[in-house]
mmCIF file of C-alpha atoms in Angstrom:
data_model
loop_
_atom_site.group_PDB
_atom_site.id
_atom_site.type_symbol
_atom_site.label_atom_id
_atom_site.label_comp_id
_atom_site.label_asym_id
_atom_site.label_seq_id
_atom_site.Cartn_x
_atom_site.Cartn_y
_atom_site.Cartn_z
ATOM 1 C CA MET A 18 15.226 -11.945 7.290
ATOM 2 C CA SER A 19 18.072 -10.019 7.470
ATOM 3 C CA GLY A 20 20.014 -12.034 10.456
ATOM 4 C CA ASN A 21 19.956 -9.151 12.901
ATOM 5 C CA GLU A 22 16.244 -10.338 13.978
ATOM 6 C CA GLN A 23 17.428 -12.546 16.703
ATOM 7 C CA LYS A 24 19.122 -9.726 18.934
ATOM 8 C CA TYR A 25 16.132 -7.812 18.961
ATOM 9 C CA ILE A 26 13.829 -10.921 20.041
ATOM 10 C CA THR A 27 16.302 -12.266 22.647
ATOM 11 C CA ASP A 28 16.347 -8.810 24.263
ATOM 12 C CA ALA A 29 12.675 -9.280 24.698
ATOM 13 C CA PHE A 30 12.750 -12.943 26.078
ATOM 14 C CA GLU A 31 15.738 -11.902 28.409
ATOM 15 C CA THR A 32 14.123 -8.610 29.636
ATOM 16 C CA ASN A 33 10.703 -10.636 29.568
ATOM 17 C CA TRP A 34 9.116 -7.769 27.680
ATOM 18 C CA ILE A 35 6.271 -10.170 25.697
ATOM 19 C CA ALA A 36 3.436 -8.072 25.414
ATOM 20 C CA PRO A 37 2.214 -5.878 23.105
ATOM 21 C CA LEU A 38 4.198 -2.821 24.553
ATOM 22 C CA GLY A 39 8.056 -2.687 25.648
ATOM 23 C CA PRO A 40 11.141 -1.047 24.442
ATOM 24 C CA ASN A 41 11.231 -2.404 21.110
ATOM 25 C CA VAL A 42 7.881 -1.003 20.485
ATOM 26 C CA ASP A 43 8.895 2.158 21.439
ATOM 27 C CA ALA A 44 12.201 2.186 19.620
ATOM 28 C CA PHE A 45 10.387 0.822 16.561
ATOM 29 C CA GLU A 46 7.872 3.893 16.479
ATOM 30 C CA GLN A 47 10.580 6.484 16.949
ATOM 31 C CA GLU A 48 12.845 4.968 14.230
ATOM 32 C CA ILE A 49 10.022 4.437 11.584
ATOM 33 C CA ALA A 50 9.333 8.126 12.498
ATOM 34 C CA SER A 51 12.575 9.336 11.957
ATOM 35 C CA TYR A 52 13.031 7.271 8.865
ATOM 36 C CA VAL A 53 10.241 8.903 7.109
ATOM 37 C CA GLY A 54 10.634 12.110 8.632
ATOM 38 C CA VAL A 55 7.275 12.773 10.684
ATOM 39 C CA LYS A 56 7.014 13.593 14.310
ATOM 40 C CA GLY A 57 5.502 10.437 15.252
ATOM 41 C CA ALA A 58 4.321 6.969 14.663
ATOM 42 C CA ALA A 59 1.907 3.992 16.546
ATOM 43 C CA ALA A 60 2.756 0.263 16.303
ATOM 44 C CA VAL A 61 -0.107 -1.887 15.388
ATOM 45 C CA SER A 62 -0.842 -5.023 14.384
ATOM 46 C CA SER A 63 -1.707 -4.685 10.742
ATOM 47 C CA GLY A 64 -1.531 -1.734 8.139
ATOM 48 C CA THR A 65 -5.626 -2.450 7.782
ATOM 49 C CA ALA A 66 -5.621 -1.548 11.726
ATOM 50 C CA ALA A 67 -3.803 1.580 11.171
ATOM 51 C CA LEU A 68 -6.203 2.458 8.536
ATOM 52 C CA HIS A 69 -9.195 1.654 10.991
ATOM 53 C CA LEU A 70 -7.358 4.014 13.584
ATOM 54 C CA ALA A 71 -6.788 6.818 11.048
ATOM 55 C CA LEU A 72 -10.828 6.667 10.130
ATOM 56 C CA GLN A 73 -11.619 6.656 13.940
ATOM 57 C CA LEU A 74 -9.574 9.652 14.549
ATOM 58 C CA LEU A 75 -11.250 11.367 11.767
ATOM 59 C CA GLU A 76 -14.343 10.496 13.245
ATOM 60 C CA VAL A 77 -15.631 8.557 10.473
ATOM 61 C CA THR A 78 -19.262 7.570 11.465
ATOM 62 C CA ALA A 79 -22.222 5.477 9.374
ATOM 63 C CA ASP A 80 -23.687 8.869 8.040
ATOM 64 C CA ASP A 81 -20.204 9.552 6.272
ATOM 65 C CA ILE A 82 -19.206 8.841 2.681
ATOM 66 C CA VAL A 83 -14.892 8.266 2.186
ATOM 67 C CA PHE A 84 -13.327 8.704 -1.160
ATOM 68 C CA CYS A 85 -10.890 5.463 -2.289
ATOM 69 C CA SER A 86 -8.515 4.393 -4.505
ATOM 70 C CA THR A 87 -10.642 1.384 -6.716
ATOM 71 C CA PHE A 88 -7.366 0.120 -7.829
ATOM 72 C CA THR A 89 -5.965 -1.753 -4.970
ATOM 73 C CA PHE A 90 -6.201 -4.691 -1.983
ATOM 74 C CA ILE A 91 -9.543 -4.779 -0.369
ATOM 75 C CA ALA A 92 -7.834 -4.145 2.992
ATOM 76 C CA SER A 93 -7.773 -0.350 1.793
ATOM 77 C CA ALA A 94 -11.740 0.102 1.998
ATOM 78 C CA ASN A 95 -12.848 -2.569 4.304
ATOM 79 C CA PRO A 96 -11.891 -0.032 7.533
ATOM 80 C CA ILE A 97 -14.468 2.202 5.691
ATOM 81 C CA VAL A 98 -17.236 -0.626 6.074
ATOM 82 C CA TYR A 99 -15.887 -1.046 9.684
ATOM 83 C CA GLN A 100 -17.078 2.149 10.504
ATOM 84 C CA GLY A 101 -20.342 1.829 8.871
ATOM 85 C CA ALA A 102 -19.828 4.376 6.545
ATOM 86 C CA THR A 103 -20.314 4.236 2.455
ATOM 87 C CA PRO A 104 -17.235 4.099 0.180
ATOM 88 C CA VAL A 105 -17.023 5.830 -3.145
ATOM 89 C CA PHE A 106 -14.406 4.467 -5.395
ATOM 90 C CA ILE A 107 -12.276 6.806 -7.426
ATOM 91 C CA ASP A 108 -10.623 5.434 -10.987
ATOM 92 C CA SER A 109 -7.000 5.285 -11.612
ATOM 93 C CA GLU A 110 -5.289 7.228 -14.306
ATOM 94 C CA PRO A 111 -2.401 5.981 -16.904
ATOM 95 C CA ASP A 112 0.382 7.440 -15.570
ATOM 96 C CA THR A 113 0.743 5.748 -12.058
ATOM 97 C CA TRP A 114 -1.929 3.608 -12.421
ATOM 98 C CA ASN A 115 -2.831 5.356 -8.986
ATOM 99 C CA MET A 116 -5.711 7.341 -8.024
ATOM 100 C CA SER A 117 -7.065 9.647 -11.053
ATOM 101 C CA PRO A 118 -7.031 13.524 -9.934
ATOM 102 C CA LEU A 119 -9.681 14.192 -12.924
ATOM 103 C CA ALA A 120 -11.639 11.057 -11.537
ATOM 104 C CA LEU A 121 -11.105 12.524 -7.992
ATOM 105 C CA GLN A 122 -12.353 16.523 -8.858
ATOM 106 C CA LYS A 123 -15.249 15.038 -10.451
ATOM 107 C CA ALA A 124 -16.556 13.132 -7.434
ATOM 108 C CA PHE A 125 -15.747 16.254 -5.180
ATOM 109 C CA LYS A 126 -18.105 18.177 -7.617
ATOM 110 C CA ASP A 127 -20.963 15.996 -7.361
ATOM 111 C CA ALA A 128 -20.501 15.704 -3.712
ATOM 112 C CA SER A 129 -19.929 19.639 -3.257
ATOM 113 C CA GLU A 130 -23.300 19.860 -5.509
ATOM 114 C CA LYS A 131 -25.160 17.588 -3.311
ATOM 115 C CA GLY A 132 -24.066 19.207 0.062
ATOM 116 C CA LYS A 133 -22.378 16.521 1.209
ATOM 117 C CA LEU A 134 -18.333 15.909 1.166
ATOM 118 C CA PRO A 135 -16.441 13.024 2.116
ATOM 119 C CA LYS A 136 -15.269 12.759 5.562
ATOM 120 C CA ALA A 137 -12.004 11.596 4.352
ATOM 121 C CA VAL A 138 -10.060 10.524 1.095
ATOM 122 C CA ILE A 139 -8.020 7.555 1.090
ATOM 123 C CA VAL A 140 -5.175 7.289 -1.260
ATOM 124 C CA VAL A 141 -3.038 4.482 -2.020
ATOM 125 C CA ASN A 142 0.144 4.375 -3.623
ATOM 126 C CA LEU A 143 0.144 0.959 -5.624
ATOM 127 C CA TYR A 144 3.267 -1.327 -5.946
ATOM 128 C CA GLY A 145 5.813 1.002 -4.908
ATOM 129 C CA GLN A 146 4.528 4.256 -7.089
ATOM 130 C CA SER A 147 3.343 7.191 -5.541
ATOM 131 C CA ALA A 148 -0.020 8.709 -6.790
ATOM 132 C CA LYS A 149 0.110 12.357 -8.238
ATOM 133 C CA MET A 150 -0.048 13.618 -4.520
ATOM 134 C CA ASP A 151 0.545 17.467 -5.678
ATOM 135 C CA GLU A 152 -2.496 17.545 -7.628
ATOM 136 C CA ILE A 153 -4.781 15.205 -5.092
ATOM 137 C CA VAL A 154 -3.517 17.315 -1.988
ATOM 138 C CA SER A 155 -4.789 20.484 -3.786
ATOM 139 C CA ILE A 156 -7.990 19.443 -4.648
ATOM 140 C CA CYS A 157 -8.484 18.025 -1.078
ATOM 141 C CA ASN A 158 -7.414 20.982 0.483
ATOM 142 C CA GLN A 159 -9.790 23.193 -1.630
ATOM 143 C CA TYR A 160 -12.487 21.286 -0.192
ATOM 144 C CA GLY A 161 -10.984 20.965 3.363
ATOM 145 C CA VAL A 162 -11.050 16.955 3.188
ATOM 146 C CA PRO A 163 -8.183 15.443 4.905
ATOM 147 C CA ILE A 164 -6.137 12.531 3.044
ATOM 148 C CA VAL A 165 -5.031 9.125 4.634
ATOM 149 C CA GLU A 166 -2.274 7.966 2.797
ATOM 150 C CA ASP A 167 -1.962 4.401 2.028
ATOM 151 C CA ALA A 168 1.592 3.385 2.015
ATOM 152 C CA ALA A 169 1.179 -0.197 2.704
ATOM 153 C CA GLU A 170 3.120 -1.151 -0.720
ATOM 154 C CA SER A 171 5.263 1.985 -0.841
ATOM 155 C CA LEU A 172 7.841 2.357 2.352
ATOM 156 C CA GLY A 173 11.023 3.517 1.033
ATOM 157 C CA SER A 174 9.736 5.371 -1.677
ATOM 158 C CA ILE A 175 9.922 8.981 -2.083
ATOM 159 C CA TYR A 176 8.051 11.762 -3.796
ATOM 160 C CA LYS A 177 9.385 14.968 -4.677
ATOM 161 C CA GLY A 178 11.811 14.839 -1.621
ATOM 162 C CA LYS A 179 9.089 13.571 1.007
ATOM 163 C CA LYS A 180 8.823 9.748 1.882
ATOM 164 C CA SER A 181 5.920 8.047 0.800
ATOM 165 C CA GLY A 182 3.194 7.972 3.251
ATOM 166 C CA THR A 183 3.996 11.525 4.697
ATOM 167 C CA LEU A 184 1.671 13.831 2.458
ATOM 168 C CA GLY A 185 -1.365 13.235 4.197
ATOM 169 C CA LYS A 186 -2.949 13.983 7.546
ATOM 170 C CA PHE A 187 -1.932 10.402 8.359
ATOM 171 C CA GLY A 188 0.141 7.649 6.745
ATOM 172 C CA VAL A 189 -0.135 3.950 6.989
ATOM 173 C CA TYR A 190 2.612 1.274 6.648
ATOM 174 C CA SER A 191 2.059 -2.360 6.438
ATOM 175 C CA PHE A 192 4.646 -5.004 7.362
ATOM 176 C CA ASN A 193 2.783 -8.024 6.283
ATOM 177 C CA GLY A 194 4.776 -11.139 5.188
ATOM 178 C CA ASN A 195 4.859 -10.048 1.494
ATOM 179 C CA LYS A 196 5.749 -6.389 2.189
ATOM 180 C CA ILE A 197 9.410 -5.232 1.334
ATOM 181 C CA ILE A 198 10.298 -5.185 5.053
ATOM 182 C CA THR A 199 8.127 -7.851 7.531
ATOM 183 C CA THR A 200 7.324 -8.260 11.091
ATOM 184 C CA SER A 201 5.376 -11.299 9.725
ATOM 185 C CA GLY A 202 2.156 -9.219 10.381
ATOM 186 C CA GLY A 203 2.105 -5.804 11.398
ATOM 187 C CA GLY A 204 1.647 -1.987 10.680
ATOM 188 C CA MET A 205 2.288 1.349 11.659
ATOM 189 C CA LEU A 206 0.158 4.598 11.509
ATOM 190 C CA VAL A 207 2.413 7.988 11.169
ATOM 191 C CA SER A 208 1.309 11.613 11.628
ATOM 192 C CA ASN A 209 2.981 15.070 12.631
ATOM 193 C CA ASP A 210 -0.573 15.166 15.168
ATOM 194 C CA LEU A 211 0.869 13.633 18.361
ATOM 195 C CA GLU A 212 -2.164 14.054 19.847
ATOM 196 C CA ALA A 213 -3.857 12.055 17.585
ATOM 197 C CA LEU A 214 -1.154 9.345 17.655
ATOM 198 C CA ASP A 215 -1.999 9.344 21.587
ATOM 199 C CA LYS A 216 -5.574 8.840 20.923
ATOM 200 C CA ALA A 217 -4.513 6.046 18.679
ATOM 201 C CA ARG A 218 -2.624 4.077 21.355
ATOM 202 C CA PHE A 219 -5.611 4.561 23.474
ATOM 203 C CA LEU A 220 -7.751 2.970 21.065
ATOM 204 C CA ALA A 221 -5.631 0.279 19.930
ATOM 205 C CA THR A 222 -5.125 -1.017 23.721
ATOM 206 C CA GLN A 223 -8.889 -1.381 24.229
ATOM 207 C CA ALA A 224 -9.235 1.848 25.106
ATOM 208 C CA ARG A 225 -8.786 1.512 28.606
ATOM 209 C CA ASP A 226 -9.346 4.698 31.053
ATOM 210 C CA GLN A 227 -6.834 6.121 33.396
ATOM 211 C CA ALA A 228 -7.862 4.370 36.437
ATOM 212 C CA PRO A 229 -6.456 1.951 39.079
ATOM 213 C CA HIS A 230 -8.912 -0.741 37.903
ATOM 214 C CA TYR A 231 -10.295 -1.939 34.131
ATOM 215 C CA GLN A 232 -12.581 0.760 33.116
ATOM 216 C CA HIS A 233 -13.619 1.730 29.440
ATOM 217 C CA SER A 234 -15.722 4.811 28.494
ATOM 218 C CA GLN A 235 -15.639 3.843 24.551
ATOM 219 C CA VAL A 236 -15.031 0.995 22.512
ATOM 220 C CA GLY A 237 -11.224 0.174 21.835
ATOM 221 C CA TYR A 238 -9.538 -2.445 19.912
ATOM 222 C CA ASN A 239 -6.767 -4.876 20.565
ATOM 223 C CA TYR A 240 -4.696 -3.496 17.749
ATOM 224 C CA ARG A 241 -1.010 -3.139 19.362
ATOM 225 C CA LEU A 242 1.963 -4.706 17.989
ATOM 226 C CA SER A 243 3.944 -7.389 20.347
ATOM 227 C CA ASN A 244 7.195 -6.404 21.656
ATOM 228 C CA ILE A 245 8.681 -9.203 19.982
ATOM 229 C CA LEU A 246 7.530 -8.649 16.489
ATOM 230 C CA ALA A 247 8.570 -4.846 16.965
ATOM 231 C CA GLY A 248 12.065 -6.156 17.427
ATOM 232 C CA VAL A 249 11.742 -8.035 14.092
ATOM 233 C CA GLY A 250 10.738 -4.666 12.550
ATOM 234 C CA ARG A 251 13.746 -3.002 14.057
ATOM 235 C CA ALA A 252 16.006 -5.378 12.380
ATOM 236 C CA GLN A 253 13.848 -5.015 8.994
ATOM 237 C CA LEU A 254 14.274 -1.080 9.093
ATOM 238 C CA GLU A 255 17.937 -1.366 9.162
ATOM 239 C CA VAL A 256 18.301 -2.955 5.871
ATOM 240 C CA LEU A 257 15.206 -1.203 3.996
ATOM 241 C CA ASP A 258 17.195 0.893 1.633
ATOM 242 C CA GLU A 259 18.988 -2.329 1.022
ATOM 243 C CA ARG A 260 15.709 -3.886 -0.006
ATOM 244 C CA VAL A 261 14.652 -0.989 -2.258
ATOM 245 C CA GLU A 262 18.178 -1.323 -3.987
ATOM 246 C CA SER A 263 17.270 -5.054 -4.492
ATOM 247 C CA ARG A 264 13.643 -4.670 -5.908
ATOM 248 C CA ARG A 265 14.941 -1.885 -7.712
ATOM 249 C CA ASN A 266 17.794 -3.745 -9.521
ATOM 250 C CA ILE A 267 15.013 -6.523 -9.864
ATOM 251 C CA PHE A 268 12.818 -4.125 -11.888
ATOM 252 C CA ASN A 269 15.543 -3.092 -13.984
ATOM 253 C CA LEU A 270 16.631 -6.436 -15.189
ATOM 254 C CA TYR A 271 13.451 -7.262 -16.294
ATOM 255 C CA ARG A 272 13.081 -4.107 -18.068
ATOM 256 C CA GLN A 273 16.308 -4.562 -19.860
ATOM 257 C CA LYS A 274 15.506 -7.757 -20.956
ATOM 258 C CA LEU A 275 11.784 -7.395 -21.888
ATOM 259 C CA SER A 276 11.193 -3.782 -22.924
ATOM 260 C CA HIS A 277 12.291 -4.665 -26.488
ATOM 261 C CA LEU A 278 8.893 -6.494 -26.709
ATOM 262 C CA LYS A 279 6.216 -3.855 -28.093
ATOM 263 C CA SER A 280 3.728 -5.433 -26.595
ATOM 264 C CA ILE A 281 4.765 -5.334 -22.932
ATOM 265 C CA GLU A 282 4.531 -1.605 -20.699
ATOM 266 C CA PHE A 283 6.278 -1.482 -17.659
ATOM 267 C CA MET A 284 4.579 0.243 -14.829
ATOM 268 C CA SER A 285 6.306 4.028 -15.479
ATOM 269 C CA GLU A 286 8.132 6.320 -12.461
ATOM 270 C CA LEU A 287 6.752 9.748 -12.210
ATOM 271 C CA PRO A 288 9.506 12.423 -12.555
ATOM 272 C CA GLU A 289 11.116 13.291 -9.211
ATOM 273 C CA THR A 290 9.701 10.066 -7.657
ATOM 274 C CA LEU A 291 11.515 7.008 -6.690
ATOM 275 C CA SER A 292 9.241 3.842 -6.581
ATOM 276 C CA ASN A 293 10.554 1.376 -4.026
ATOM 277 C CA ARG A 294 9.545 -1.227 -6.978
ATOM 278 C CA TRP A 295 7.889 -3.331 -4.253
ATOM 279 C CA LEU A 296 6.475 -5.974 -7.161
ATOM 280 C CA THR A 297 7.465 -5.486 -10.886
ATOM 281 C CA THR A 298 4.224 -5.326 -13.041
ATOM 282 C CA ILE A 299 3.781 -4.822 -16.831
ATOM 283 C CA LEU A 300 0.901 -4.732 -18.902
ATOM 284 C CA ILE A 301 0.549 -7.168 -21.987
ATOM 285 C CA HIS A 302 -1.041 -5.310 -24.903
ATOM 286 C CA GLU A 303 -2.664 -7.039 -28.057
ATOM 287 C CA ASN A 304 0.286 -8.887 -29.957
ATOM 288 C CA GLU A 305 0.828 -11.086 -32.957
ATOM 289 C CA PHE A 306 1.615 -13.915 -30.754
ATOM 290 C CA ASN A 307 -1.841 -13.798 -28.656
ATOM 291 C CA VAL A 308 0.207 -13.908 -25.665
ATOM 292 C CA THR A 309 -2.065 -13.042 -22.966
ATOM 293 C CA VAL A 310 -2.021 -12.698 -19.111
ATOM 294 C CA SER A 311 -3.685 -15.738 -18.629
ATOM 295 C CA SER A 312 -1.098 -17.472 -20.927
ATOM 296 C CA ILE A 313 1.757 -16.232 -19.189
ATOM 297 C CA ILE A 314 0.749 -17.241 -15.620
ATOM 298 C CA GLU A 315 -0.048 -20.851 -17.041
ATOM 299 C CA GLU A 316 3.071 -21.117 -18.502
ATOM 300 C CA LEU A 317 5.091 -19.744 -15.607
ATOM 301 C CA GLY A 318 2.755 -22.014 -13.517
ATOM 302 C CA LYS A 319 4.278 -25.087 -15.746
ATOM 303 C CA LYS A 320 7.562 -24.462 -14.054
ATOM 304 C CA ASN A 321 6.254 -23.954 -10.614
ATOM 305 C CA ILE A 322 6.867 -19.810 -11.075
ATOM 306 C CA GLU A 323 4.134 -18.194 -9.331
ATOM 307 C CA ALA A 324 2.476 -14.750 -11.225
ATOM 308 C CA ARG A 325 -0.866 -12.881 -10.564
ATOM 309 C CA PRO A 326 -2.682 -10.559 -12.347
ATOM 310 C CA LEU A 327 -2.697 -7.147 -11.186
ATOM 311 C CA TRP A 328 -5.453 -5.855 -8.207
ATOM 312 C CA LYS A 329 -9.192 -6.587 -9.375
ATOM 313 C CA PRO A 330 -10.613 -3.095 -9.016
ATOM 314 C CA LEU A 331 -12.582 -2.939 -5.767
ATOM 315 C CA HIS A 332 -15.751 -1.551 -7.766
ATOM 316 C CA LEU A 333 -15.990 -4.844 -9.298
ATOM 317 C CA GLN A 334 -15.594 -6.945 -6.253
ATOM 318 C CA PRO A 335 -18.952 -8.803 -5.261
ATOM 319 C CA VAL A 336 -18.858 -7.430 -2.120
ATOM 320 C CA PHE A 337 -18.845 -3.883 -2.955
ATOM 321 C CA ASN A 338 -21.537 -4.486 -6.070
ATOM 322 C CA GLY A 339 -23.309 -1.157 -6.480
ATOM 323 C CA VAL A 340 -20.820 1.039 -4.958
ATOM 324 C CA HIS A 341 -20.151 4.304 -6.966
ATOM 325 C CA ILE A 342 -17.347 4.560 -9.057
ATOM 326 C CA TYR A 343 -15.880 7.470 -10.872
ATOM 327 C CA SER A 344 -13.891 6.546 -13.994
ATOM 328 C CA HIS A 345 -10.813 8.815 -15.196
ATOM 329 C CA ASN A 346 -12.555 8.819 -18.557
ATOM 330 C CA GLU A 347 -15.124 7.204 -20.867
ATOM 331 C CA GLN A 348 -12.782 3.848 -20.271
ATOM 332 C CA ASN A 349 -12.280 3.005 -16.850
ATOM 333 C CA VAL A 350 -8.623 2.693 -16.578
ATOM 334 C CA SER A 351 -8.682 0.442 -13.480
ATOM 335 C CA GLU A 352 -10.678 -2.395 -15.346
ATOM 336 C CA TYR A 353 -8.189 -1.883 -18.138
ATOM 337 C CA LEU A 354 -5.218 -2.128 -16.120
ATOM 338 C CA PHE A 355 -6.786 -5.622 -14.507
ATOM 339 C CA LYS A 356 -7.395 -7.054 -18.002
ATOM 340 C CA ARG A 357 -3.706 -6.389 -18.921
ATOM 341 C CA GLY A 358 -1.928 -6.476 -16.130
ATOM 342 C CA ILE A 359 0.608 -9.093 -14.636
ATOM 343 C CA CYS A 360 2.900 -8.986 -11.147
ATOM 344 C CA LEU A 361 6.018 -10.747 -11.861
ATOM 345 C CA PRO A 362 8.179 -12.423 -9.092
ATOM 346 C CA SER A 363 10.140 -9.812 -7.474
ATOM 347 C CA GLY A 364 11.366 -11.081 -4.261
ATOM 348 C CA SER A 365 14.531 -9.337 -2.601
ATOM 349 C CA ASN A 366 16.090 -12.683 -1.876
ATOM 350 C CA MET A 367 15.619 -13.520 -5.849
ATOM 351 C CA THR A 368 18.490 -15.110 -7.516
ATOM 352 C CA ARG A 369 19.471 -13.707 -10.831
ATOM 353 C CA GLU A 370 19.241 -17.358 -12.117
ATOM 354 C CA ASP A 371 15.687 -17.712 -11.086
ATOM 355 C CA GLN A 372 15.214 -14.333 -12.569
ATOM 356 C CA ILE A 373 16.369 -15.220 -16.066
ATOM 357 C CA LYS A 374 14.296 -18.371 -15.588
ATOM 358 C CA VAL A 375 11.044 -16.073 -15.594
ATOM 359 C CA ILE A 376 12.617 -13.827 -18.235
ATOM 360 C CA ASP A 377 13.195 -16.886 -20.483
ATOM 361 C CA THR A 378 9.818 -18.260 -20.435
ATOM 362 C CA ILE A 379 7.958 -14.826 -21.331
ATOM 363 C CA LEU A 380 10.487 -14.642 -24.274
ATOM 364 C CA ASN A 381 9.644 -18.160 -25.545
ATOM 365 C CA LEU A 382 5.897 -17.250 -25.625
ATOM 366 C CA PHE A 383 6.744 -14.345 -27.998
ATOM 367 C CA SER A 384 9.077 -16.184 -30.156
#
């Protein structure tokens, strides 16, 4: 917490705005929209809810397919299934670890030949790094298919002068407890389409019709963010740029102390982009010391330090068994990243002393 959250929470209590509407909700939407440079935003209960609403607004149904990054958390794809649609997964490429334009082009070519284009493309900006959005936007525009930009991990990142999450028809942010700023649980849908955002709010409040009584002409959801949690978000947003600087400093220290090891590769940053470095992530290549992802996690664990592998690709998840995957090349890049990758401790309030402890533990394995 930044220390200023209590002010907004107290305002909510003193004015009795406790429900999922109120001044904090309205202000949080306006402040997020202003920060990222879009016309509007809708505050909801989670990033997953925002994704689900985006697919609803794009009229994704049971007869549709949706292209989605495979190298991501399952929440990126679950809303596709909520709609009864079929996901088709797109591999990563080596430069950003995000959606491969080459694999996306293959998927579109096949879809076009079959006469069934996807209803949407969900592009994920992994660990704070933007995908190659120029190429991806160009391909999607060629086929007239809208983009939903999953920026759950990349709030505060910049792609060629534009804030992450603003390059598609809809952008999605998450304020889950582990994100760069948090409301404990929450999310935001952003867009320049204000009419669509009004409909998103309607759907997120149980789709209640304009009537003096409770009347509903379509199915809605209980997805709106509470006024209390929105107050937490307003205070968090005030320190977002500081959090980005903190995460980048953590990344830089890791790179300074570990980059001399030839078997360690850090996630790169595309030219003309700025990653919020939500997590510092590295690849462990084959080495003479037989150090692996598993051995690093085990050694850190002995010292009560948590580290995790990178995301397991969605096409390898049992729940998505049999779902089609388009690979970047002969070797599936996302599978290689999962096999070789590790997330290092990266919390914004991590002390230098704690970080050096992590670094020394890794260095000792390579000596």
